[in-house]
């Protein structure tokens, strides 16, 4: 009888241990799923970080290109001189005399002919424009 009672207690203990092992197994499965989700989240963060880095590099390259184009445009614009009227700004130079325009077009010299008004045809004509005259063209 004493042995039967001891064996009954052992069976109950084994049942408890089996339940505990089952709970540990379920907890381990939950932890594995959690770790898998964390791993997926970290890989998504890594992907977004790489994409942001790529975008930053692309933005830097675009910025450098725009800066180069702005410098080139600035060099092109340096070739132009714009005279402003005295009312707007006195800091900029103004032409000493305003050009006059007639309604009839001026005759054009044939190619190769000399034109005394243009310095014998050796240089290009220059027309200085005031801001007020800009709209005419």
Tab-separated table of C-alpha atoms in Angstrom:
chain	number	residue	atom	x	y	z
A	1	UNK	CA	0.000	0.000	0.000
A	2	UNK	CA	2.788	2.320	0.909
A	3	UNK	CA	4.450	1.698	-2.484
A	4	UNK	CA	1.170	2.259	-4.335
A	5	UNK	CA	0.715	5.593	-2.584
A	6	UNK	CA	4.281	6.626	-3.417
A	7	UNK	CA	3.779	5.581	-7.044
A	8	UNK	CA	0.542	7.617	-7.184
A	9	UNK	CA	2.405	10.694	-5.876
A	10	UNK	CA	5.159	10.116	-8.462
A	11	UNK	CA	2.544	9.958	-11.250
A	12	UNK	CA	1.015	13.235	-10.026
A	13	UNK	CA	4.462	14.851	-9.898
A	14	UNK	CA	5.237	13.569	-13.387
A	15	UNK	CA	1.927	15.050	-14.591
A	16	UNK	CA	2.828	18.424	-13.024
A	17	UNK	CA	6.315	18.288	-14.570
A	18	UNK	CA	4.744	17.405	-17.929
A	19	UNK	CA	2.385	20.403	-17.638
A	20	UNK	CA	5.305	22.661	-16.729
A	21	UNK	CA	7.352	21.374	-19.693
A	22	UNK	CA	4.339	22.044	-21.965
A	23	UNK	CA	4.074	25.605	-20.609
A	24	UNK	CA	7.809	26.124	-21.127
A	25	UNK	CA	7.456	24.827	-24.686
A	26	UNK	CA	4.533	27.204	-25.384
A	27	UNK	CA	6.490	30.123	-23.893
A	28	UNK	CA	9.519	29.207	-26.008
A	29	UNK	CA	7.314	29.185	-29.135
A	30	UNK	CA	5.935	32.638	-28.218
A	31	UNK	CA	9.454	33.939	-27.649
A	32	UNK	CA	10.579	32.508	-31.010
A	33	UNK	CA	7.648	34.270	-32.729
A	34	UNK	CA	8.503	37.519	-30.904
A	35	UNK	CA	12.164	37.248	-31.917
A	36	UNK	CA	11.068	36.552	-35.511
A	37	UNK	CA	8.882	39.681	-35.481
A	38	UNK	CA	11.738	41.720	-34.007
A	39	UNK	CA	14.049	40.375	-36.708
A	40	UNK	CA	11.532	41.349	-39.415
A	41	UNK	CA	11.192	44.825	-37.856
A	42	UNK	CA	14.966	45.287	-37.733
A	43	UNK	CA	15.338	44.226	-41.362
A	44	UNK	CA	12.624	46.754	-42.314
A	45	UNK	CA	14.445	49.473	-40.342
A	46	UNK	CA	17.683	48.505	-42.095
A	47	UNK	CA	15.958	48.683	-45.480
A	48	UNK	CA	14.507	52.134	-44.722
A	49	UNK	CA	17.902	53.315	-43.438
A	50	UNK	CA	19.596	52.157	-46.627
A	51	UNK	CA	16.896	53.853	-48.716
A	52	UNK	CA	17.333	57.099	-46.729
A	53	UNK	CA	21.092	56.897	-47.222
A	54	UNK	CA	20.600	56.363	-50.941
A	55	UNK	CA	18.202	59.320	-51.089
A	56	UNK	CA	20.656	61.505	-49.172
A	57	UNK	CA	23.482	60.594	-51.562
A	58	UNK	CA	21.220	61.260	-54.534
A	59	UNK	CA	20.138	64.605	-53.031
A	60	UNK	CA	23.767	65.581	-52.454
A	61	UNK	CA	24.651	64.732	-56.053
A	62	UNK	CA	21.650	66.691	-57.318
A	63	UNK	CA	22.597	69.614	-55.087
A	64	UNK	CA	26.134	69.628	-56.466
A	65	UNK	CA	24.778	69.508	-60.014
A	66	UNK	CA	22.409	72.407	-59.308
A	67	UNK	CA	25.260	74.399	-57.754
A	68	UNK	CA	27.385	73.794	-60.859
A	69	UNK	CA	24.500	74.835	-63.114
A	70	UNK	CA	23.902	77.953	-60.991
A	71	UNK	CA	27.590	78.875	-61.272
A	72	UNK	CA	27.451	78.331	-65.027
A	73	UNK	CA	24.313	80.459	-65.268
A	74	UNK	CA	25.964	83.160	-63.144
A	75	UNK	CA	28.927	83.177	-65.558
A	76	UNK	CA	26.523	83.501	-68.494
A	77	UNK	CA	24.616	86.302	-66.794
A	78	UNK	CA	27.849	88.195	-66.108
A	79	UNK	CA	28.039	88.783	-69.857
A	80	UNK	CA	24.879	90.914	-69.734
A	81	UNK	CA	24.647	94.477	-68.479
A	82	UNK	CA	21.256	95.804	-67.477
A	83	UNK	CA	20.787	99.521	-66.938
A	84	UNK	CA	18.044	100.573	-64.555
A	85	UNK	CA	16.218	103.879	-64.493
A	86	UNK	CA	17.212	106.524	-61.905
A	87	UNK	CA	13.897	106.154	-60.107
A	88	UNK	CA	14.522	102.551	-59.148
A	89	UNK	CA	18.140	102.492	-58.063
A	90	UNK	CA	20.870	105.055	-58.030
A	91	UNK	CA	23.559	102.466	-57.263
A	92	UNK	CA	23.567	101.046	-60.806
A	93	UNK	CA	25.090	102.935	-63.731
A	94	UNK	CA	22.688	104.505	-66.197
A	95	UNK	CA	23.344	105.237	-69.853
A	96	UNK	CA	24.357	108.812	-70.656
A	97	UNK	CA	21.848	109.071	-73.462
A	98	UNK	CA	18.826	106.953	-74.190
A	99	UNK	CA	18.753	105.311	-77.607
A	100	UNK	CA	16.161	106.605	-80.028
A	101	UNK	CA	14.120	104.350	-82.216
A	102	UNK	CA	12.278	105.250	-85.374
A	103	UNK	CA	9.351	103.394	-86.809
A	104	UNK	CA	11.246	102.643	-90.031
A	105	UNK	CA	13.909	99.946	-89.833
A	106	UNK	CA	17.486	101.006	-90.434
A	107	UNK	CA	19.072	99.721	-93.655
A	108	UNK	CA	21.301	96.704	-93.253
A	109	UNK	CA	24.651	96.577	-95.003
A	110	UNK	CA	25.300	93.523	-97.167
A	111	UNK	CA	27.608	90.845	-95.828
A	112	UNK	CA	31.219	91.793	-96.364
A	113	UNK	CA	30.461	95.502	-96.824
A	114	UNK	CA	31.789	97.986	-94.344
A	115	UNK	CA	29.406	99.940	-92.179
A	116	UNK	CA	30.905	103.131	-90.750
A	117	UNK	CA	28.271	103.352	-88.018
A	118	UNK	CA	29.477	100.035	-86.659
A	119	UNK	CA	33.170	100.722	-86.792
A	120	UNK	CA	33.815	99.463	-90.296
A	121	UNK	CA	32.042	96.157	-89.736
A	122	UNK	CA	34.744	94.815	-87.421
A	123	UNK	CA	32.689	94.715	-84.212
A	124	UNK	CA	29.156	93.741	-83.287
A	125	UNK	CA	26.609	96.505	-82.544
A	126	UNK	CA	25.705	97.080	-78.904
A	127	UNK	CA	22.321	98.358	-77.851
A	128	UNK	CA	21.975	99.412	-74.236
A	129	UNK	CA	18.444	98.949	-72.940
A	130	UNK	CA	16.758	100.637	-70.013
A	131	UNK	CA	14.333	98.581	-67.873
A	132	UNK	CA	11.479	100.764	-69.136
A	133	UNK	CA	12.314	99.802	-72.740
A	134	UNK	CA	12.604	96.092	-72.040
A	135	UNK	CA	8.907	95.432	-72.678
A	136	UNK	CA	9.224	96.699	-76.259
A	137	UNK	CA	11.267	93.654	-77.166
